[in-house]
Tab-separated table of C-alpha atoms in Angstrom:
chain	number	residue	atom	x	y	z
A	1	MET	CA	-55.093	-3.952	16.221
A	2	ASN	CA	-54.582	-2.126	12.883
A	3	LYS	CA	-52.513	0.462	14.605
A	4	ILE	CA	-50.148	-2.195	15.926
A	5	ILE	CA	-49.857	-3.864	12.528
A	6	VAL	CA	-49.091	-0.521	10.934
A	7	LEU	CA	-46.525	0.263	13.626
A	8	ALA	CA	-44.859	-3.132	13.224
A	9	ALA	CA	-44.737	-2.730	9.465
A	10	PHE	CA	-43.113	0.707	9.884
A	11	VAL	CA	-40.491	-0.704	12.255
A	12	VAL	CA	-39.619	-3.426	9.901
A	13	LEU	CA	-39.440	-1.042	6.976
A	14	CYS	CA	-37.073	1.225	8.927
A	15	PHE	CA	-34.952	-1.668	9.982
A	16	SER	CA	-34.739	-2.968	6.393
A	17	LEU	CA	-33.769	0.357	4.947
A	18	ALA	CA	-31.117	0.796	7.681
A	19	PHE	CA	-29.779	-2.683	7.036
A	20	ALA	CA	-29.697	-2.237	3.315
A	21	GLN	CA	-27.876	1.074	3.641
A	22	HIS	CA	-25.348	-0.133	6.163
A	23	SER	CA	-24.724	-3.336	4.108
A	24	ILE	CA	-23.572	-1.464	0.938
A	25	ASP	CA	-20.087	-2.204	0.122
A	26	PHE	CA	-19.256	0.849	-2.051
A	27	GLU	CA	-21.018	3.989	-0.843
A	28	LEU	CA	-20.596	7.652	-1.876
A	29	VAL	CA	-20.538	9.830	1.154
A	30	GLU	CA	-20.766	13.691	1.246
A	31	SER	CA	-20.237	16.703	3.559
A	32	ILE	CA	-22.227	19.889	2.898
A	33	PRO	CA	-21.429	23.492	3.851
A	34	ILE	CA	-24.319	24.551	6.029
A	35	GLU	CA	-26.667	27.305	4.762
A	36	THR	CA	-26.258	26.021	1.180
A	37	THR	CA	-28.507	24.061	-1.180
A	38	LEU	CA	-25.911	21.405	-2.067
A	39	ASP	CA	-27.309	18.515	0.199
A	40	ASN	CA	-28.215	15.285	-1.553
A	41	PRO	CA	-30.795	13.594	0.643
A	42	ASP	CA	-29.889	10.166	-0.791
A	43	ILE	CA	-26.257	10.435	0.125
A	44	ARG	CA	-25.279	9.868	3.761
A	45	ASP	CA	-23.328	12.562	5.555
A	46	THR	CA	-19.594	11.934	6.443
A	47	GLN	CA	-19.951	12.113	10.346
A	48	GLU	CA	-22.602	9.472	10.300
A	49	VAL	CA	-20.519	7.136	8.195
A	50	TRP	CA	-17.296	7.767	10.021
A	51	LEU	CA	-18.968	7.055	13.367
A	52	GLU	CA	-20.584	3.860	12.126
A	53	MET	CA	-17.205	2.584	10.737
A	54	ILE	CA	-15.128	3.495	13.893
A	55	ASN	CA	-17.810	2.198	16.256
A	56	GLY	CA	-17.860	-1.081	14.288
A	57	ALA	CA	-14.153	-1.530	14.556
A	58	LYS	CA	-13.295	-4.958	16.340
A	59	LYS	CA	-9.476	-5.345	15.973
A	60	SER	CA	-7.730	-2.415	14.311
A	61	LEU	CA	-8.262	1.153	13.134
A	62	ASP	CA	-5.467	2.730	11.013
A	63	VAL	CA	-5.842	6.467	10.416
A	64	GLU	CA	-3.782	8.362	7.811
A	65	GLN	CA	-4.452	12.060	7.577
A	66	PHE	CA	-2.923	15.274	6.177
A	67	TYR	CA	-3.688	16.787	9.585
A	68	ILE	CA	-6.247	16.800	12.350
A	69	SER	CA	-8.004	20.005	13.357
A	70	ASN	CA	-10.619	19.667	16.045
A	71	LYS	CA	-12.705	22.237	17.829
A	72	GLU	CA	-14.817	21.885	20.932
A	73	GLY	CA	-18.479	21.574	20.195
A	74	GLU	CA	-18.089	20.870	16.483
A	75	PRO	CA	-18.905	17.433	14.827
A	76	LEU	CA	-15.356	16.135	14.702
A	77	GLU	CA	-15.199	16.019	18.533
A	78	GLU	CA	-17.570	13.081	18.459
A	79	VAL	CA	-15.472	11.321	15.930
A	80	ILE	CA	-12.315	11.779	18.109
A	81	GLN	CA	-14.284	10.519	21.142
A	82	ALA	CA	-15.320	7.473	19.161
A	83	ILE	CA	-11.689	6.767	18.279
A	84	GLU	CA	-10.802	6.991	21.864
A	85	ALA	CA	-13.599	4.722	22.897
A	86	ALA	CA	-12.567	2.152	20.292
A	87	ALA	CA	-9.095	2.104	21.769
A	88	LYS	CA	-10.319	1.791	25.307
A	89	GLY	CA	-12.405	-1.092	24.100
A	90	GLY	CA	-9.396	-2.998	22.929
A	91	VAL	CA	-9.033	-1.884	19.274
A	92	ASN	CA	-5.529	-1.237	18.180
A	93	VAL	CA	-5.413	2.338	16.774
A	94	ARG	CA	-2.575	3.747	14.740
A	95	VAL	CA	-2.660	7.461	13.732
A	96	LEU	CA	-0.378	8.910	11.096
A	97	CYS	CA	-0.143	12.555	10.050
A	98	GLU	CA	2.033	14.870	8.034
A	99	LEU	CA	4.861	16.506	10.128
A	100	LYS	CA	4.561	19.973	8.585
A	101	PHE	CA	0.979	20.358	9.518
A	102	TYR	CA	1.352	18.890	12.968
A	103	LYS	CA	3.173	22.116	13.845
A	104	THR	CA	0.036	24.033	13.098
A	105	TYR	CA	-2.439	21.532	14.647
A	106	PRO	CA	-0.653	19.545	17.412
A	107	GLU	CA	-3.394	19.394	20.020
A	108	THR	CA	-5.590	16.458	18.914
A	109	ILE	CA	-2.686	14.277	17.825
A	110	ASP	CA	-1.052	14.804	21.272
A	111	ARG	CA	-4.329	14.015	22.864
A	112	LEU	CA	-4.842	10.757	20.942
A	113	GLY	CA	-1.256	9.755	21.715
A	114	LYS	CA	-1.918	9.765	25.434
A	115	VAL	CA	-4.817	7.080	25.190
A	116	GLU	CA	-4.029	3.396	25.849
A	117	ASN	CA	-3.820	1.452	22.624
A	118	ILE	CA	-3.411	4.451	20.446
A	119	SER	CA	-0.014	4.926	18.713
A	120	THR	CA	0.830	8.090	16.846
A	121	ARG	CA	3.573	8.970	14.301
A	122	LEU	CA	4.420	11.874	12.039
A	123	ILE	CA	5.761	11.382	8.562
A	124	ASP	CA	8.070	13.897	6.970
A	125	PHE	CA	7.016	13.119	3.473
A	126	THR	CA	9.275	15.924	1.962
A	127	LYS	CA	12.272	13.759	2.821
A	128	PHE	CA	10.885	10.951	0.601
A	129	GLY	CA	8.868	12.212	-2.246
A	130	GLY	CA	9.587	15.895	-2.024
A	131	GLY	CA	5.952	16.772	-1.251
A	132	ILE	CA	3.641	15.988	1.530
A	133	GLN	CA	1.467	13.248	2.975
A	134	HIS	CA	-1.769	14.513	1.542
A	135	ALA	CA	-4.055	11.454	1.646
A	136	LYS	CA	-7.105	11.362	3.788
A	137	PHE	CA	-8.177	7.728	4.721
A	138	PHE	CA	-8.653	5.245	7.449
A	139	ILE	CA	-8.953	1.473	7.425
A	140	VAL	CA	-11.127	-0.665	9.819
A	141	ASP	CA	-10.049	-4.186	10.641
A	142	GLY	CA	-8.094	-4.464	7.356
A	143	GLU	CA	-11.264	-4.918	5.364
A	144	MET	CA	-13.006	-1.519	4.992
A	145	ILE	CA	-11.648	1.797	4.018
A	146	PHE	CA	-12.904	5.403	3.836
A	147	LEU	CA	-11.006	7.676	1.384
A	148	GLY	CA	-11.810	10.994	-0.179
A	149	SER	CA	-11.503	14.755	0.007
A	150	GLN	CA	-12.539	15.028	3.748
A	151	ASN	CA	-9.673	15.937	6.022
A	152	PHE	CA	-10.018	15.171	9.741
A	153	ASP	CA	-10.939	18.776	10.160
A	154	TRP	CA	-14.047	20.134	11.896
A	155	ARG	CA	-14.675	22.495	8.932
A	156	ALA	CA	-14.870	19.555	6.581
A	157	LEU	CA	-17.901	18.084	8.301
A	158	LYS	CA	-19.742	21.497	8.412
A	159	HIS	CA	-18.366	24.253	6.185
A	160	ILE	CA	-16.877	22.490	3.098
A	161	HIS	CA	-18.278	20.505	0.222
A	162	GLU	CA	-16.641	17.214	0.193
A	163	LEU	CA	-17.039	13.731	-1.390
A	164	GLY	CA	-15.546	10.386	-0.176
A	165	LEU	CA	-16.205	6.561	-0.474
A	166	LYS	CA	-16.702	3.843	1.947
A	167	ILE	CA	-15.414	0.652	0.509
A	168	ARG	CA	-15.747	-2.695	2.107
A	169	HIS	CA	-13.800	-5.383	0.244
A	170	LYS	CA	-10.943	-7.171	2.016
A	171	GLU	CA	-8.957	-8.119	-1.043
A	172	ALA	CA	-9.135	-4.536	-2.514
A	173	VAL	CA	-8.421	-2.878	0.837
A	174	ALA	CA	-5.176	-5.023	1.099
A	175	PHE	CA	-3.489	-2.526	-1.375
A	176	TYR	CA	-4.331	0.477	0.710
A	177	GLN	CA	-3.391	-1.377	3.844
A	178	ASP	CA	0.049	-1.984	2.452
A	179	ILE	CA	0.425	1.655	1.625
A	180	PHE	CA	-0.476	2.590	5.179
A	181	ASN	CA	1.894	0.032	6.592
A	182	PHE	CA	4.608	1.308	4.320
A	183	ASP	CA	4.079	4.883	5.436
A	184	TRP	CA	3.848	3.869	9.077
A	185	ASN	CA	7.252	2.303	8.868
A	186	LEU	CA	8.720	5.242	7.068
A	187	ALA	CA	7.545	7.516	9.853
A	188	GLU	CA	9.297	5.482	12.532
A	189	THR	CA	12.716	7.191	11.606
A	190	ASN	CA	11.850	9.397	8.649
A	191	GLU	CA	15.095	8.374	7.033
A	192	GLN	CA	15.466	8.061	3.283
A	193	SER	CA	17.036	4.577	3.697
A	194	SER	CA	13.798	3.301	4.884
A	195	VAL	CA	12.180	3.487	1.426
A	196	SER	CA	14.327	0.667	-0.187
A	197	ARG	CA	14.055	-1.345	3.060
A	198	ASP	CA	10.245	-1.098	3.464
A	199	LEU	CA	8.825	-0.825	-0.156
A	200	SER	CA	7.972	-4.251	-1.411
A	201	LEU	CA	7.025	-4.294	-5.106
A	202	LYS	CA	4.342	-6.672	-6.070
A	203	SER	CA	1.367	-7.067	-8.332
A	204	TYR	CA	-2.200	-6.786	-7.196
A	205	LYS	CA	-5.499	-7.690	-8.709
A	206	HIS	CA	-6.550	-4.636	-10.807
A	207	SER	CA	-10.433	-5.232	-11.148
A	208	PHE	CA	-12.826	-6.094	-8.343
A	209	ILE	CA	-16.454	-6.685	-8.940
A	210	LEU	CA	-19.377	-5.993	-6.649
A	211	ILE	CA	-23.191	-6.488	-7.215
A	212	GLN	CA	-25.324	-4.032	-5.273
A	213	ASN	CA	-28.799	-2.424	-5.959
A	214	ASN	CA	-29.024	-4.760	-9.050
A	215	ASP	CA	-26.022	-2.955	-10.580
A	216	THR	CA	-22.649	-4.408	-11.459
A	217	LEU	CA	-19.892	-2.283	-10.156
A	218	THR	CA	-16.186	-2.710	-11.096
A	219	PHE	CA	-13.416	-0.846	-9.424
A	220	THR	CA	-9.559	-0.455	-9.227
A	221	PRO	CA	-7.654	0.992	-6.298
A	222	THR	CA	-5.076	3.761	-7.208
A	223	ALA	CA	-2.438	5.784	-5.419
A	224	SER	CA	0.459	8.236	-5.801
A	225	PRO	CA	3.314	9.127	-5.996
A	226	ILE	CA	4.778	6.996	-8.573
A	227	GLY	CA	7.930	5.964	-6.622
A	228	PHE	CA	6.149	5.070	-3.420
A	229	ILE	CA	3.461	2.554	-4.307
A	230	PRO	CA	4.038	-1.223	-4.432
A	231	ASP	CA	2.432	-1.667	-7.838
A	232	THR	CA	3.283	1.055	-10.391
A	233	SER	CA	0.390	0.045	-12.600
A	234	LEU	CA	-1.986	1.320	-9.968
A	235	TRP	CA	-0.575	4.867	-10.100
A	236	ASP	CA	-3.306	7.574	-10.192
A	237	GLU	CA	-2.086	9.595	-13.246
A	238	PRO	CA	-2.139	7.027	-16.020
A	239	ASN	CA	-5.439	5.456	-14.844
A	240	ILE	CA	-6.969	9.045	-14.898
A	241	LEU	CA	-5.617	9.756	-18.317
A	242	LYS	CA	-6.906	6.439	-19.584
A	243	LEU	CA	-10.452	7.265	-18.086
A	244	ILE	CA	-10.518	10.587	-19.893
A	245	ASP	CA	-9.187	9.279	-23.189
A	246	GLY	CA	-11.976	6.672	-23.142
A	247	ALA	CA	-14.807	9.278	-22.904
A	248	GLU	CA	-17.354	9.321	-25.751
A	249	HIS	CA	-19.677	11.994	-24.806
A	250	GLU	CA	-18.888	13.893	-21.626
A	251	VAL	CA	-16.233	14.594	-19.052
A	252	SER	CA	-17.030	16.345	-15.861
A	253	LEU	CA	-14.210	17.313	-13.461
A	254	GLN	CA	-14.342	18.896	-10.017
A	255	PHE	CA	-11.276	19.870	-7.978
A	256	LEU	CA	-10.346	22.404	-5.300
A	257	GLY	CA	-7.368	23.301	-7.717
A	258	TYR	CA	-6.398	22.779	-11.344
A	259	SER	CA	-3.112	23.986	-12.772
A	260	THR	CA	-0.608	23.447	-15.605
A	261	ARG	CA	2.031	25.345	-13.618
A	262	SER	CA	3.832	23.163	-11.064
A	263	ARG	CA	5.147	24.333	-7.767
A	264	ASP	CA	8.633	23.761	-9.010
A	265	LYS	CA	7.875	26.299	-11.774
A	266	SER	CA	7.800	23.511	-14.520
A	267	ILE	CA	4.866	23.078	-16.923
A	268	TYR	CA	2.503	20.179	-16.399
A	269	LYS	CA	0.211	19.527	-19.264
A	270	ASN	CA	-0.664	15.795	-19.017
A	271	LEU	CA	-4.165	16.440	-17.621
A	272	ASP	CA	-4.663	19.482	-19.881
A	273	ASP	CA	-3.620	17.555	-23.028
A	274	ALA	CA	-6.092	14.747	-22.208
A	275	LEU	CA	-9.010	17.380	-21.932
A	276	HIS	CA	-7.825	18.860	-25.227
A	277	ARG	CA	-7.910	15.466	-26.905
A	278	ALA	CA	-11.404	14.816	-25.522
A	279	ALA	CA	-12.710	18.065	-26.695
A	280	SER	CA	-11.127	17.629	-30.194
A	281	ARG	CA	-13.120	14.382	-30.436
A	282	GLY	CA	-16.407	16.217	-29.733
A	283	VAL	CA	-16.561	15.211	-26.174
A	284	LYS	CA	-18.089	17.855	-23.907
A	285	VAL	CA	-15.833	18.866	-21.142
A	286	ARG	CA	-16.982	20.650	-18.055
A	287	LEU	CA	-14.401	21.693	-15.262
A	288	LEU	CA	-15.447	23.099	-11.877
A	289	VAL	CA	-12.699	24.500	-9.662
A	290	SER	CA	-12.873	26.457	-6.407
A	291	ASP	CA	-12.598	30.307	-6.476
A	292	TRP	CA	-9.346	29.974	-4.417
A	293	GLU	CA	-7.765	29.814	-7.846
A	294	LYS	CA	-8.619	33.373	-8.638
A	295	ALA	CA	-5.640	35.753	-9.047
A	296	THR	CA	-3.233	32.933	-8.652
A	297	PRO	CA	-0.828	31.421	-11.355
A	298	ALA	CA	-3.609	28.925	-12.045
A	299	GLU	CA	-5.950	31.591	-13.336
A	300	LYS	CA	-4.265	32.020	-16.753
A	301	PRO	CA	-4.214	28.352	-17.799
A	302	LEU	CA	-7.866	28.098	-16.669
A	303	LYS	CA	-8.863	31.057	-18.981
A	304	GLU	CA	-6.934	29.415	-21.681
A	305	LEU	CA	-8.680	26.200	-21.218
A	306	ALA	CA	-12.160	27.998	-21.205
A	307	GLN	CA	-11.439	29.139	-24.738
A	308	VAL	CA	-11.088	25.705	-26.214
A	309	PRO	CA	-14.151	24.588	-28.165
A	310	ASN	CA	-16.324	21.927	-26.327
A	311	ILE	CA	-14.727	22.981	-22.935
A	312	GLU	CA	-16.399	25.076	-20.216
A	313	VAL	CA	-14.748	26.091	-16.960
A	314	LYS	CA	-16.496	27.530	-13.891
A	315	PHE	CA	-15.351	28.799	-10.466
A	316	SER	CA	-17.424	27.578	-7.557
A	317	VAL	CA	-18.073	30.390	-4.994
A	318	ILE	CA	-19.505	29.202	-1.676
A	319	PRO	CA	-20.866	32.216	0.244
A	320	GLU	CA	-19.469	32.915	3.738
A	321	TRP	CA	-21.185	31.607	6.752
A	322	SER	CA	-23.803	33.996	8.444
A	323	GLY	CA	-21.885	33.506	11.763
A	324	GLY	CA	-18.714	35.083	10.320
A	325	TYR	CA	-15.624	34.392	8.412
A	326	ILE	CA	-14.021	30.898	8.758
A	327	SER	CA	-10.489	30.405	7.351
A	328	PHE	CA	-9.793	27.488	5.058
A	329	ALA	CA	-13.572	26.772	4.540
A	330	ARG	CA	-16.717	27.705	2.586
A	331	VAL	CA	-15.400	25.941	-0.482
A	332	GLU	CA	-15.978	22.971	-2.742
A	333	HIS	CA	-13.035	20.701	-1.866
A	334	CYS	CA	-14.290	17.659	-3.888
A	335	LYS	CA	-11.864	15.766	-6.178
A	336	PHE	CA	-13.529	13.614	-8.866
A	337	ILE	CA	-13.969	13.048	-12.509
A	338	VAL	CA	-17.058	11.447	-14.061
A	339	VAL	CA	-17.002	10.157	-17.741
A	340	ASP	CA	-20.179	9.555	-19.674
A	341	GLY	CA	-22.150	9.350	-16.470
A	342	VAL	CA	-20.871	5.737	-15.904
A	343	SER	CA	-17.166	5.681	-15.080
A	344	PHE	CA	-15.296	7.859	-12.518
A	345	TRP	CA	-12.248	8.529	-10.518
A	346	LEU	CA	-12.522	9.823	-7.030
A	347	GLY	CA	-9.588	10.511	-4.729
A	348	THR	CA	-7.546	12.822	-2.522
A	349	SER	CA	-5.507	14.620	-5.184
A	350	ASN	CA	-6.007	18.016	-6.757
A	351	ALA	CA	-5.427	18.389	-10.469
A	352	GLU	CA	-1.751	19.539	-10.243
A	353	LYS	CA	1.596	17.728	-10.848
A	354	SER	CA	2.785	17.486	-7.240
A	355	TYR	CA	-0.149	15.436	-6.145
A	356	PHE	CA	0.776	12.617	-8.486
A	357	TYR	CA	4.541	12.848	-8.508
A	358	THR	CA	5.767	14.019	-5.063
A	359	SER	CA	2.914	13.702	-2.577
A	360	ARG	CA	1.059	10.782	-0.928
A	361	ASN	CA	-2.543	10.392	-2.283
A	362	LEU	CA	-5.098	7.712	-2.855
A	363	GLY	CA	-7.960	7.241	-5.277
A	364	VAL	CA	-10.162	4.721	-6.923
A	365	ILE	CA	-11.389	4.168	-10.547
A	366	ALA	CA	-14.841	2.694	-10.868
A	367	LYS	CA	-17.543	1.861	-13.300
A	368	SER	CA	-21.209	1.780	-12.207
A	369	LYS	CA	-24.367	2.994	-13.921
A	370	THR	CA	-25.907	3.733	-10.528
A	371	LEU	CA	-22.986	5.444	-8.837
A	372	GLY	CA	-21.796	7.108	-12.079
A	373	ALA	CA	-25.241	8.670	-12.572
A	374	LEU	CA	-25.333	9.662	-8.882
A	375	LEU	CA	-21.968	11.438	-9.008
A	376	ARG	CA	-22.774	13.087	-12.288
A	377	ARG	CA	-26.038	14.344	-10.631
A	378	VAL	CA	-23.990	15.774	-7.707
A	379	PHE	CA	-21.596	17.486	-10.246
A	380	THR	CA	-24.526	18.919	-12.182
A	381	ALA	CA	-26.247	20.273	-9.095
A	382	SER	CA	-23.090	22.317	-8.342
A	383	TRP	CA	-22.489	23.194	-11.975
A	384	ASP	CA	-26.117	24.537	-12.501
A	385	GLY	CA	-26.479	25.818	-8.951
A	386	PRO	CA	-26.293	29.342	-7.470
A	387	TYR	CA	-22.693	29.111	-6.445
A	388	VAL	CA	-20.843	29.204	-9.747
A	389	GLU	CA	-19.331	31.735	-12.119
A	390	LEU	CA	-18.299	31.098	-15.748
A	391	VAL	CA	-14.511	31.646	-16.173
A	392	LYS	CA	-14.293	34.457	-18.695
A	393	PRO	CA	-10.859	35.338	-20.289
A	394	ASP	CA	-11.401	39.097	-20.304
A	395	VAL	CA	-12.313	39.335	-16.603
A	396	LYS	CA	-9.644	40.382	-14.071
A	397	TYR	CA	-10.464	38.360	-10.963
A	398	GLU	CA	-9.744	39.397	-7.392
A	399	LYS	CA	-8.192	36.892	-4.972
A	400	ARG	CA	-10.587	35.468	-2.447
A	401	LYS	CA	-9.407	35.465	1.195
A	402	HIS	CA	-9.363	32.032	2.624
A	403	ASP	CA	-6.484	31.927	5.017
A	404	GLY	CA	-5.923	33.623	8.345
A	405	GLU	CA	-8.532	34.898	10.781
């Protein structure tokens, strides 16, 4: 009898934990490179959350991705199959990707386009903003969104450190939905005239409040580039600068790339100046960037930043997989900023001008004692972990190969 009671209690506990986890409306989600110590057991894995969201779709699934790169036998295949199953079950699916990368990875987009209830389009964002469609997000039933650093790439689920957010809030998601619909309409013809026709300027509510785990969370949706969002006050860059300028004790930043030298050869100092201002106030600034920046034009400004009092800069160096070299993988690809362990921005942009001024990206600004502390802990685990090198001005770094076979 006692065994039955214990078993029943265990089942109830498991169900309660699962229900509590799945009912969270604002959730941090991670991907971890296998064979590393970066895993956080209290943060769910990307594939699990993606499948849960996609399998739960009832009416619509809108997917906007930089590109889709699948590989047989890898975790993303199950996600692609879930999208196909949703469509076959009556869910209206729209898939939108950047035209430039379709040329490199056409197979999965073509495959999806052949399934009933799935429509696919390619956007040539260069014709509009001058950059690329770099955002990585999908929206379920117009009320739940996943956004973050994770591309729809098999490597992102297994060989790259990524962070994203699952947000369930219909009113807030409406802003992101309008952006998807705008981009979807642009991709119908990819003609410049579509911008003035389809972009409807309007004001959105800027602050949303959620109560979860006995913590009050406030958040604001953000996006880029400046000329291609319906509410310019929700542009990423000024919201990020305001976040940094409000720091009192500490700013921790993690990006794949950080540079003051723009792709158009101009100098971009807005973020750099904000970090200098913070440091001059006595705020401790820590910047972690991937070692893909070694021996690139970004290396010099990183070395210069590392010499500023109160600022430290490190390269993250994820070791290669024991199974052999994998291109465009084995890297920390996260894109976030944590201020004073309470407030943060997390998004799809790297810390370079083009991501805010010419390319499509999304983000979110939030304040939460619980999630802020969790995100700071994730950052600190990387910062103090075994896969980092302090950026030193007198060291001549060698470029790390990350492209090609």
